[in-house]
Coordinates of C-alpha atoms in Angstrom, one line a residue:
X1 CA 25.9 -17.5 -43.8
X2 CA 27.9 -18.4 -40.7
X3 CA 26.4 -19.6 -37.4
X4 CA 27.8 -18.8 -34.0
X5 CA 28.5 -22.3 -32.7
X6 CA 30.8 -21.2 -29.8
X7 CA 29.2 -22.2 -26.5
X8 CA 28.1 -19.2 -24.5
X9 CA 29.8 -18.8 -21.2
X10 CA 27.3 -18.2 -18.3
X11 CA 27.1 -14.6 -17.0
X12 CA 26.2 -13.4 -13.5
X13 CA 22.9 -11.9 -14.7
X14 CA 21.7 -15.5 -15.4
X15 CA 22.4 -16.5 -11.8
X16 CA 20.6 -13.4 -10.6
X17 CA 17.4 -14.1 -12.6
X18 CA 17.5 -17.8 -11.5
X19 CA 17.8 -16.8 -7.9
X20 CA 14.7 -14.5 -8.2
X21 CA 12.8 -17.4 -9.8
X22 CA 13.9 -19.8 -7.0
X23 CA 12.4 -17.4 -4.4
X24 CA 9.1 -17.6 -6.2
X25 CA 9.2 -14.0 -7.5
X26 CA 6.6 -13.9 -10.3
X27 CA 7.5 -10.5 -12.0
X28 CA 10.4 -8.2 -12.5
X29 CA 8.8 -4.8 -13.0
X30 CA 11.4 -2.8 -14.9
X31 CA 12.0 0.5 -16.5
X32 CA 15.2 -0.3 -18.4
X33 CA 18.2 1.7 -19.5
X34 CA 21.8 1.3 -20.8
X35 CA 22.7 -0.6 -17.6
X36 CA 20.3 -3.5 -18.5
X37 CA 22.3 -5.1 -21.3
X38 CA 23.3 -8.2 -19.2
X39 CA 19.7 -8.6 -17.9
X40 CA 18.4 -8.5 -21.5
X41 CA 20.9 -11.1 -22.5
X42 CA 20.2 -13.3 -19.5
X43 CA 16.4 -13.2 -20.3
X44 CA 17.1 -14.1 -23.9
X45 CA 19.2 -17.1 -22.8
X46 CA 16.6 -18.1 -20.3
X47 CA 13.9 -18.1 -23.0
X48 CA 15.9 -20.6 -25.0
X49 CA 16.4 -22.9 -22.0
X50 CA 12.9 -22.7 -20.4
X51 CA 14.4 -21.7 -17.1
X52 CA 12.2 -20.5 -14.3
X53 CA 12.7 -16.8 -14.1
X54 CA 10.4 -13.9 -13.2
X55 CA 8.2 -12.6 -16.1
X56 CA 9.7 -9.3 -17.2
X57 CA 7.2 -6.5 -17.4
X58 CA 8.3 -3.2 -19.0
X59 CA 6.6 -0.3 -17.2
X60 CA 7.0 3.2 -18.8
X61 CA 7.4 5.0 -15.5
X62 CA 9.3 4.1 -12.3
X63 CA 6.6 5.2 -9.9
X64 CA 4.1 2.9 -11.7
X65 CA 6.6 0.0 -11.6
X66 CA 7.0 0.2 -7.9
X67 CA 3.4 0.8 -7.1
X68 CA 2.4 -2.2 -9.3
X69 CA 4.8 -4.4 -7.3
X70 CA 3.3 -3.0 -4.1
X71 CA -0.2 -3.8 -5.3
X72 CA 0.7 -7.3 -6.3
X73 CA 2.4 -8.1 -3.0
X74 CA -0.4 -6.6 -0.9
X75 CA -2.8 -9.2 -2.5
X76 CA -0.5 -12.2 -2.6
X77 CA 1.8 -11.6 0.3
X78 CA 4.7 -12.6 -1.9
X79 CA 7.5 -10.0 -2.6
X80 CA 8.2 -8.9 -6.1
X81 CA 11.3 -7.4 -7.8
X82 CA 11.7 -4.0 -9.5
X83 CA 14.6 -2.9 -11.5
X84 CA 15.2 0.7 -12.6
X85 CA 17.8 2.7 -14.5
X86 CA 20.8 3.9 -12.4
X87 CA 20.4 7.0 -10.3
X88 CA 17.8 8.8 -12.4
X89 CA 15.4 5.9 -12.4
X90 CA 15.9 5.3 -8.7
X91 CA 15.2 8.9 -7.9
X92 CA 11.9 8.7 -9.8
X93 CA 10.7 5.8 -7.6
X94 CA 11.4 7.2 -4.2
X95 CA 7.9 8.6 -3.6
X96 CA 6.5 5.1 -3.9
X97 CA 9.3 3.6 -1.9
X98 CA 8.4 5.8 1.0
X99 CA 4.8 4.4 0.8
X100 CA 6.1 0.8 0.7
X101 CA 8.4 1.5 3.6
X102 CA 5.8 3.0 5.9
X103 CA 3.3 0.2 5.0
X104 CA 5.9 -2.6 5.5
X105 CA 5.7 -4.0 2.0
X106 CA 8.5 -6.4 1.2
X107 CA 9.8 -5.5 -2.3
X108 CA 13.3 -6.0 -3.8
X109 CA 14.0 -2.6 -5.4
X110 CA 17.1 -2.8 -7.6
X111 CA 18.7 -0.5 -10.1
X112 CA 21.6 -0.7 -12.4
X113 CA 24.7 1.2 -11.5
X114 CA 26.5 3.2 -14.2
X115 CA 29.6 1.3 -15.3
X116 CA 32.5 2.2 -13.0
X117 CA 35.3 1.3 -15.5
X118 CA 36.0 3.6 -18.4
X119 CA 37.5 0.9 -20.5
X120 CA 39.0 -2.6 -20.3
X121 CA 36.1 -4.6 -18.9
X122 CA 33.0 -6.3 -20.4
X123 CA 30.4 -3.7 -19.8
X124 CA 32.7 -0.7 -19.5
X125 CA 31.3 2.8 -20.3
X126 CA 30.1 3.1 -23.8
X127 CA 27.6 5.9 -23.7
X128 CA 27.9 9.6 -23.1
X129 CA 25.6 9.5 -20.0
X130 CA 27.8 7.0 -18.2
X131 CA 30.0 9.7 -16.7
X132 CA 27.3 12.1 -15.4
X133 CA 25.1 9.3 -14.0
X134 CA 27.7 8.0 -11.6
X135 CA 27.2 8.9 -7.9
X136 CA 29.4 8.6 -4.9
X137 CA 26.6 6.9 -3.0
X138 CA 23.7 6.0 -5.2
X139 CA 21.8 4.3 -2.3
X140 CA 22.2 7.3 -0.1
X141 CA 19.1 9.0 -1.5
X142 CA 16.9 6.2 -0.3
X143 CA 18.8 4.5 2.6
X144 CA 16.4 5.9 5.2
X145 CA 13.5 4.1 3.6
X146 CA 14.9 0.6 3.2
X147 CA 15.8 -2.1 5.7
X148 CA 19.0 -3.0 3.9
X149 CA 21.0 -1.8 0.9
X150 CA 24.0 -3.2 -0.9
X151 CA 25.9 -3.0 -4.1
X152 CA 26.8 -6.4 -5.7
X153 CA 30.6 -6.6 -5.8
X154 CA 31.2 -9.9 -7.8
X155 CA 29.4 -11.9 -10.3
X156 CA 29.6 -15.1 -8.2
X157 CA 27.7 -13.3 -5.4
X158 CA 24.4 -13.1 -7.2
X159 CA 22.4 -15.9 -5.6
X160 CA 23.7 -15.2 -2.1
X161 CA 22.9 -11.5 -2.5
X162 CA 19.3 -12.3 -3.5
X163 CA 19.0 -14.7 -0.5
X164 CA 20.2 -12.0 1.9
X165 CA 18.0 -9.3 0.4
X166 CA 14.8 -11.3 0.6
X167 CA 15.3 -12.8 4.0
X168 CA 15.7 -9.3 5.4
X169 CA 12.7 -8.0 3.4
X170 CA 10.5 -10.8 4.8
X171 CA 11.7 -10.6 8.4
X172 CA 9.4 -8.8 10.9
X173 CA 8.6 -6.0 10.5
X174 CA 8.7 -6.5 6.7
X175 CA 9.8 -3.8 4.3
X176 CA 11.6 -2.9 1.1
X177 CA 15.3 -3.5 0.5
X178 CA 17.6 -2.1 -2.2
X179 CA 20.3 -3.6 -4.3
X180 CA 22.4 -1.8 -7.0
X181 CA 23.8 -3.9 -9.8
X182 CA 26.8 -2.6 -11.7
X183 CA 26.8 -3.5 -15.4
X184 CA 30.3 -5.0 -15.3
X185 CA 29.4 -7.3 -12.4
X186 CA 26.2 -8.5 -14.0
X187 CA 28.1 -9.2 -17.2
X188 CA 30.9 -11.2 -15.5
X189 CA 31.5 -14.7 -16.7
X190 CA 30.8 -17.2 -13.9
X191 CA 32.7 -20.5 -14.1
X192 CA 30.4 -22.4 -11.8
X193 CA 26.7 -21.4 -11.5
X194 CA 25.6 -20.5 -7.9
X195 CA 22.2 -21.5 -6.7
X196 CA 19.9 -19.8 -4.1
X197 CA 20.0 -21.4 -0.7
X198 CA 16.7 -19.9 0.3
X199 CA 15.3 -23.3 1.6
X200 CA 17.9 -23.2 4.4
X201 CA 17.5 -19.5 5.3
X202 CA 14.0 -19.4 6.8
X203 CA 13.2 -16.0 8.4
X204 CA 12.1 -15.7 12.0
X205 CA 8.4 -15.8 12.6
X206 CA 6.6 -12.6 13.6
X207 CA 6.8 -11.8 17.3
X208 CA 4.1 -13.2 19.7
X209 CA 3.0 -11.6 22.9
X210 CA 4.1 -12.7 26.3
X211 CA 1.5 -14.6 28.4
X212 CA 1.8 -12.1 31.3
X213 CA 1.1 -9.1 29.0
X214 CA -1.9 -10.8 27.5
X215 CA -3.3 -11.7 31.0
X216 CA -2.9 -8.1 32.0
X217 CA -4.7 -6.8 29.0
X218 CA -7.5 -9.4 29.4
X219 CA -8.0 -8.3 33.0
X220 CA -8.2 -4.6 32.0
X221 CA -10.8 -5.4 29.3
X222 CA -12.9 -7.4 31.7
X223 CA -13.1 -4.5 34.2
X224 CA -13.3 -1.6 31.7
X225 CA -16.5 0.4 31.4
X226 CA -15.6 2.2 28.2
X227 CA -12.9 0.5 26.3
X228 CA -11.9 1.5 22.7
X229 CA -9.9 -0.2 20.0
X230 CA -8.1 2.0 17.4
X231 CA -6.5 0.3 14.4
X232 CA -4.3 1.4 11.5
X233 CA -2.3 -1.3 9.7
X234 CA -4.5 -4.1 11.2
X235 CA -5.9 -6.2 8.4
X236 CA -2.7 -6.5 6.4
X237 CA -3.1 -10.1 7.3
X238 CA -6.8 -10.8 6.5
X239 CA -7.0 -13.1 9.5
X240 CA -6.7 -10.0 11.7
X241 CA -10.1 -8.8 10.7
X242 CA -11.7 -12.1 11.4
X243 CA -10.5 -12.4 14.9
X244 CA -11.1 -8.7 15.7
X245 CA -14.7 -8.9 14.5
X246 CA -15.3 -11.9 16.7
X247 CA -13.6 -10.4 19.7
X248 CA -15.4 -7.1 19.3
X249 CA -18.8 -8.9 19.1
X250 CA -18.2 -11.1 22.2
X251 CA -17.0 -8.3 24.4
X252 CA -18.8 -5.3 22.9
X253 CA -15.6 -3.5 22.1
X254 CA -16.0 -0.4 19.8
X255 CA -13.6 -0.3 16.9
X256 CA -12.4 2.8 15.1
X257 CA -10.3 2.1 12.0
X258 CA -8.5 5.5 12.0
X259 CA -6.8 6.3 8.7
X260 CA -6.9 2.6 8.1
X261 CA -4.9 1.1 5.2
X262 CA -6.7 -2.2 5.2
X263 CA -10.1 -3.8 5.9
X264 CA -10.2 -4.1 9.7
X265 CA -14.0 -4.5 10.2
X266 CA -17.1 -4.1 8.1
X267 CA -19.1 -1.0 8.6
X268 CA -22.1 -3.2 9.0
X269 CA -20.7 -4.7 12.2
X270 CA -22.4 -3.2 15.2
X271 CA -19.1 -2.4 16.9
X272 CA -17.8 -0.4 13.9
X273 CA -18.2 3.1 15.2
X274 CA -17.0 5.3 12.4
X275 CA -13.5 6.4 11.4
X276 CA -12.9 9.3 13.8
X277 CA -11.7 8.4 17.3
X278 CA -12.6 11.7 19.0
X279 CA -16.2 11.2 20.2
X280 CA -15.4 7.9 21.9
X281 CA -11.8 8.7 22.9
X282 CA -12.8 11.5 25.2
X283 CA -14.8 9.1 27.4
X284 CA -12.6 6.0 27.2
X285 CA -11.0 4.4 30.3
X286 CA -9.0 1.8 28.2
X287 CA -7.6 2.6 24.7
X288 CA -6.2 -0.4 22.8
X289 CA -4.1 0.8 19.9
X290 CA -3.3 -2.0 17.4
X291 CA -0.9 -1.3 14.6
X292 CA -1.6 2.4 14.5
X293 CA 1.2 4.9 14.2
X294 CA -1.0 7.9 14.9
X295 CA -4.1 6.7 16.9
X296 CA -5.4 10.3 17.5
X297 CA -4.3 13.8 16.8
X298 CA -2.7 15.1 20.0
X299 CA -3.1 18.8 19.0
X300 CA -6.9 18.3 18.9
X301 CA -7.9 15.4 21.1
X302 CA -6.6 13.0 23.8
X303 CA -7.9 10.3 26.0
X304 CA -8.8 11.2 29.6
X305 CA -5.9 11.5 32.0
X306 CA -6.7 8.4 33.9
X307 CA -7.3 6.1 30.9
X308 CA -5.0 3.1 30.4
X309 CA -3.3 3.1 27.0
X310 CA -2.1 -0.2 25.3
X311 CA 0.1 -0.2 22.2
X312 CA 0.3 -3.4 20.2
X313 CA 2.3 -4.0 17.0
X314 CA 5.3 -5.6 15.4
X315 CA 7.1 -2.4 16.0
X316 CA 4.8 -0.7 18.6
X317 CA 7.3 2.2 19.2
X318 CA 7.7 2.9 15.4
X319 CA 11.4 3.1 15.8
X320 CA 12.0 4.5 12.3
X321 CA 9.8 7.6 13.1
X322 CA 12.1 10.4 14.3
X323 CA 9.4 11.8 16.7
X324 CA 6.4 10.1 18.2
X325 CA 5.2 10.7 21.7
X326 CA 2.0 8.7 22.3
X327 CA 1.7 7.3 25.9
X328 CA 1.5 3.6 26.8
X329 CA 0.8 1.8 30.0
X330 CA 1.3 -1.6 28.3
X331 CA 3.4 -2.0 25.2
X332 CA 3.2 -5.4 23.4
X333 CA 5.5 -6.3 20.6
X334 CA 3.5 -8.8 18.5
X335 CA 1.8 -9.3 15.3
X336 CA -1.8 -8.2 15.4
X337 CA -3.1 -11.6 14.6
X338 CA -1.1 -13.4 17.3
X339 CA -2.0 -10.7 19.9
X340 CA -5.8 -10.9 19.1
X341 CA -5.8 -14.7 18.9
X342 CA -4.0 -15.0 22.3
X343 CA -6.2 -12.3 23.8
X344 CA -9.3 -14.2 22.7
X345 CA -8.1 -17.3 24.5
X346 CA -7.2 -15.3 27.6
X347 CA -10.7 -13.8 27.8
X348 CA -12.4 -17.1 27.4
X349 CA -14.3 -17.9 30.6
X350 CA -14.0 -14.4 32.0
X351 CA -17.0 -12.1 32.6
X352 CA -17.3 -8.4 32.3
X353 CA -19.5 -6.3 34.5
X354 CA -20.2 -3.7 31.9
X355 CA -20.4 -5.7 28.6
X356 CA -24.2 -5.9 28.1
X357 CA -24.7 -2.3 29.2
X358 CA -22.0 -1.2 26.7
X359 CA -23.4 -3.4 24.0
X360 CA -26.8 -1.8 24.2
X361 CA -25.3 1.7 24.1
X362 CA -23.0 0.9 21.1
X363 CA -25.6 -0.9 19.1
X364 CA -27.9 2.1 19.5
X365 CA -25.1 4.5 18.6
X366 CA -24.3 2.4 15.5
X367 CA -27.9 2.6 14.3
X368 CA -27.9 6.4 14.8
X369 CA -24.6 6.7 12.8
X370 CA -25.9 4.6 10.0
X371 CA -29.1 6.7 9.8
X372 CA -26.9 9.9 9.7
X373 CA -24.7 8.5 7.0
X374 CA -27.6 7.3 4.9
X375 CA -29.5 10.6 5.2
X376 CA -26.4 12.6 4.3
X377 CA -25.8 10.5 1.2
X378 CA -29.5 10.6 0.1
X379 CA -29.8 14.3 0.7
X380 CA -26.7 14.9 -1.4
X381 CA -28.2 12.7 -4.2
X382 CA -31.1 15.1 -4.4
X383 CA -28.8 18.2 -4.6
X384 CA -27.0 19.9 -7.4
X385 CA -23.4 18.8 -6.7
X386 CA -21.7 15.4 -6.2
X387 CA -20.2 14.9 -2.8
X388 CA -18.0 12.3 -1.2
X389 CA -20.9 10.8 0.7
X390 CA -23.0 10.5 -2.5
X391 CA -20.1 9.0 -4.5
X392 CA -19.4 6.4 -2.0
X393 CA -23.1 5.6 -1.6
X394 CA -23.4 5.1 -5.3
X395 CA -20.4 2.7 -5.3
X396 CA -22.5 0.3 -3.3
X397 CA -24.3 -0.8 -6.5
X398 CA -21.1 -1.8 -8.3
X399 CA -19.0 -3.1 -5.4
X400 CA -19.7 -6.7 -4.5
X401 CA -18.2 -9.0 -1.9
X402 CA -15.3 -10.0 -4.1
X403 CA -14.4 -6.5 -5.2
X404 CA -11.0 -5.2 -4.3
X405 CA -11.2 -1.5 -3.4
X406 CA -8.0 0.6 -3.7
X407 CA -8.4 4.0 -2.2
X408 CA -6.2 7.0 -2.5
X409 CA -8.3 9.8 -1.0
X410 CA -12.0 9.4 -0.9
X411 CA -13.3 5.9 -0.2
X412 CA -15.4 5.7 3.1
X413 CA -16.9 2.5 4.4
X414 CA -19.5 4.6 6.3
X415 CA -21.3 5.1 3.0
X416 CA -20.2 1.9 1.2
X417 CA -19.8 -1.0 3.7
X418 CA -17.5 -3.8 2.7
X419 CA -17.8 -7.4 4.0
X420 CA -14.7 -9.3 3.2
X421 CA -11.3 -9.2 4.9
X422 CA -8.6 -8.3 2.3
X423 CA -11.0 -6.2 0.3
X424 CA -9.7 -2.7 1.1
X425 CA -6.3 -1.1 0.5
X426 CA -5.6 2.5 1.2
X427 CA -2.6 4.8 0.6
X428 CA 0.2 4.7 3.1
X429 CA 0.3 6.9 6.1
X430 CA 3.2 8.7 4.4
X431 CA 0.7 9.9 1.8
X432 CA 3.0 9.7 -1.2
X433 CA 0.6 10.6 -3.9
X434 CA 0.3 8.6 -7.2
X435 CA 0.2 5.2 -5.5
X436 CA -3.4 4.1 -6.0
X437 CA -3.7 3.7 -9.8
X438 CA -0.5 1.6 -10.1
X439 CA -1.4 -0.4 -7.0
X440 CA -4.8 -1.3 -8.5
X441 CA -3.1 -2.5 -11.6
X442 CA -0.8 -4.7 -9.5
X443 CA -3.8 -6.0 -7.6
X444 CA -5.6 -6.9 -10.8
X445 CA -2.5 -8.7 -12.1
X446 CA -2.5 -10.7 -8.8
X447 CA -6.2 -11.4 -8.9
X448 CA -7.4 -11.2 -12.5
X449 CA -10.7 -12.9 -11.6
X450 CA -11.7 -10.1 -9.2
X451 CA -13.1 -6.7 -9.9
X452 CA -10.7 -3.9 -8.9
X453 CA -12.1 -0.4 -8.2
X454 CA -9.5 2.4 -7.8
X455 CA -11.0 5.4 -6.0
X456 CA -8.7 8.4 -6.5
X457 CA -8.6 12.2 -5.9
X458 CA -7.8 14.2 -9.0
X459 CA -4.4 15.1 -7.7
X460 CA -3.6 11.4 -6.9
X461 CA -4.6 10.5 -10.4
X462 CA -2.3 13.1 -12.0
X463 CA 0.6 12.1 -9.7
X464 CA 0.2 8.5 -10.8
X465 CA 1.5 9.2 -14.3
X466 CA -1.9 8.3 -15.7
X467 CA -0.7 7.8 -19.3
X468 CA 1.8 5.1 -18.1
X469 CA -1.0 3.5 -16.0
X470 CA -3.5 3.4 -18.7
X471 CA -0.8 2.1 -21.1
X472 CA -0.1 -0.8 -18.7
X473 CA -3.9 -1.5 -18.3
X474 CA -4.2 -1.6 -22.1
X475 CA -1.0 -3.6 -22.9
X476 CA -1.2 -6.1 -20.1
X477 CA -5.0 -6.5 -20.3
X478 CA -5.7 -5.3 -16.8
X479 CA -9.2 -3.8 -16.9
X480 CA -9.7 -1.8 -13.7
X481 CA -12.5 0.7 -12.8
X482 CA -11.0 4.1 -11.9
X483 CA -13.3 6.6 -10.1
X484 CA -12.0 10.1 -9.7
X485 CA -13.3 12.3 -6.9
X486 CA -12.5 15.5 -8.8
X487 CA -12.7 18.7 -6.7
X488 CA -10.1 20.5 -8.8
X489 CA -8.3 21.3 -5.6
X490 CA -5.4 20.3 -3.4
X491 CA -7.8 20.0 -0.5
X492 CA -5.1 18.9 1.9
X493 CA -3.3 22.1 1.3
X494 CA -6.5 24.1 1.7
X495 CA -7.4 22.3 4.9
X496 CA -4.0 22.8 6.4
X497 CA -4.0 26.5 5.7
X498 CA -7.5 27.0 7.2
X499 CA -6.6 24.9 10.2
X500 CA -3.5 26.9 11.0
X501 CA -4.8 30.4 9.9
X502 CA -8.5 30.2 10.4
X503 CA -8.6 34.0 10.8
X504 CA -5.7 34.8 8.5
X505 CA -5.6 36.7 5.3
X506 CA -5.5 33.4 3.3
X507 CA -8.9 32.4 4.8
X508 CA -10.5 35.4 3.2
X509 CA -10.0 33.5 -0.1
X510 CA -11.2 30.2 1.4
X511 CA -7.6 29.0 1.7
X512 CA -7.5 28.3 -2.0
X513 CA -4.2 30.1 -2.7
X514 CA -1.7 27.5 -4.0
X515 CA -4.5 24.9 -3.7
X516 CA -6.5 25.4 -6.9
X517 CA -6.0 22.6 -9.3
X518 CA -8.0 23.2 -12.5
X519 CA -8.5 19.8 -14.1
X520 CA -8.6 18.6 -17.7
X521 CA -11.1 16.1 -19.1
X522 CA -9.6 13.0 -17.5
X523 CA -12.2 10.8 -19.3
X524 CA -10.5 11.6 -22.6
X525 CA -7.2 10.3 -21.4
X526 CA -8.6 6.8 -20.8
X527 CA -10.3 7.0 -24.2
X528 CA -6.9 7.5 -25.8
X529 CA -6.0 4.0 -24.5
X530 CA -9.2 2.3 -25.9
X531 CA -10.9 2.6 -22.5
X532 CA -14.4 3.7 -21.5
X533 CA -14.6 7.2 -20.0
X534 CA -17.4 9.3 -18.6
X535 CA -17.7 12.7 -17.0
X536 CA -20.4 13.2 -14.4
X537 CA -21.3 16.6 -13.2
X538 CA -24.7 16.1 -11.5
X539 CA -25.6 13.6 -8.8
X540 CA -28.6 12.1 -10.7
X541 CA -26.3 10.8 -13.5
X542 CA -23.8 9.1 -11.3
X543 CA -25.4 5.7 -10.6
X544 CA -26.0 4.9 -14.3
X545 CA -22.5 6.1 -15.2
X546 CA -20.9 3.8 -12.6
X547 CA -23.0 0.9 -13.9
X548 CA -21.9 1.5 -17.5
X549 CA -18.3 1.7 -16.4
X550 CA -18.6 -1.6 -14.4
X551 CA -20.2 -3.3 -17.4
X552 CA -17.3 -2.1 -19.6
X553 CA -14.8 -3.6 -17.1
X554 CA -16.6 -6.9 -17.0
X555 CA -16.3 -6.9 -20.8
X556 CA -12.5 -6.6 -20.5
X557 CA -12.2 -2.8 -21.1
X558 CA -10.6 -0.4 -18.6
X559 CA -12.9 2.4 -17.5
X560 CA -12.7 5.8 -15.8
X561 CA -15.5 7.9 -14.3
X562 CA -14.6 11.5 -13.7
X563 CA -16.9 12.7 -10.9
X564 CA -17.0 16.5 -10.6
X565 CA -17.3 17.3 -6.9
X566 CA -17.1 21.0 -6.2
X567 CA -15.6 21.7 -2.8

């Protein structure tokens, strides 16, 4: 038996993995193909040398890979890397990339590029698919959704390319970047290893507001009779919610987390006034919009003509949105945290003529709203059908302060108040379905000691490639509790039809044409992956089913509760 004693010459893929490790990237979520050969070899070599490289995690669907990276980053704040197979793998991931882009999630999305040489190079084409998978512009299909894209040209570029990609991903406003990696380039022999220079390429800090803008806003708050705060992305930094809650309490400022993607304020806070801006918007004289791309629905509601409008955010004009026409009398480019912190200081020592009058009114309104929400849920619990209110009300028993709730469709704080900043994560404003299940797995990977509850619609569950998700939960030991609000319906389609054609022919069929979604027994899918599954058709059985599922998760078993909720 002969042994290969020839020293192995270093290849560019080794520099690439080392650079990812130098940036503190913990995982490379990958769905590999024929373009991965140099990456596989580089990982094998790294294993022999104990080098610091990201842990490779094979994920059997590209959407799941990217949503897991999203979930991990939203918990830790640290970007992760994803690598997919040429054009076909990249195409499968674009739905989740859109979500990450609109939610400003920094992720390094990479994919191999089919070999560009037909022969003569290390890594030249060697498989039938290598001709048909080549594109003129592979990045073209996703360029609108990333901050930067590039194709690595030479092997000795690897470390510098990673530095460039991640400094742009982490610069304000954060977001995904894309890198394509030709097989020949990854397989190039590098004579001298290159190292990441990330320590000397610090990104600019997030923008802070100007003193004059904050003084103007403080003056307007002090003199306003009926101010209103509307949030959207606020809470991505958990410190946002801490300062907002304090400021709202001090100045009796009502807060509406409208289509919120993060925990902005507990529903138990007296200034939490529900999640619909309309009732308070119509009487507001000052509307403070903080990190909200759509603070109200202009076709249905608007603030009074004389109201002052303030827009605050790292990108308050949402420059990447082709059309957005919300007014603004004061536009502040700043992170939510810096704006709120500076505003709190500017308001210190001031007095407001209407604060106590407003406080009494809003505290009373809060009590009325809570009574309505509680009565609605309890009445539903005595009925024959599960409802959104009852489902969320029952979740209160299994959701504690340390629970991470990942919502893609039906979670409402009105019925299940949360208490801790950083405890709620909802689907992007782009609404790319299939995000929630994978994101909950990424969250569990990032915080294994915390309970993760994923609340999904039946459509969102199916879009998530549930077999791939349950597989990852089983193989990586990521027990999450998945609760499906199952109305067997694309309700967004139905609502849009009835909204536009309320007296139309489609309304005669309750708008269900093209919206019906008869559902299989989802609880059997989780059972196929050694998980705990239950189907609940009647309200009376839901509390106990959720308790059993939560117990299973605490015991290390993934669980799913399929809650049948007729529309």
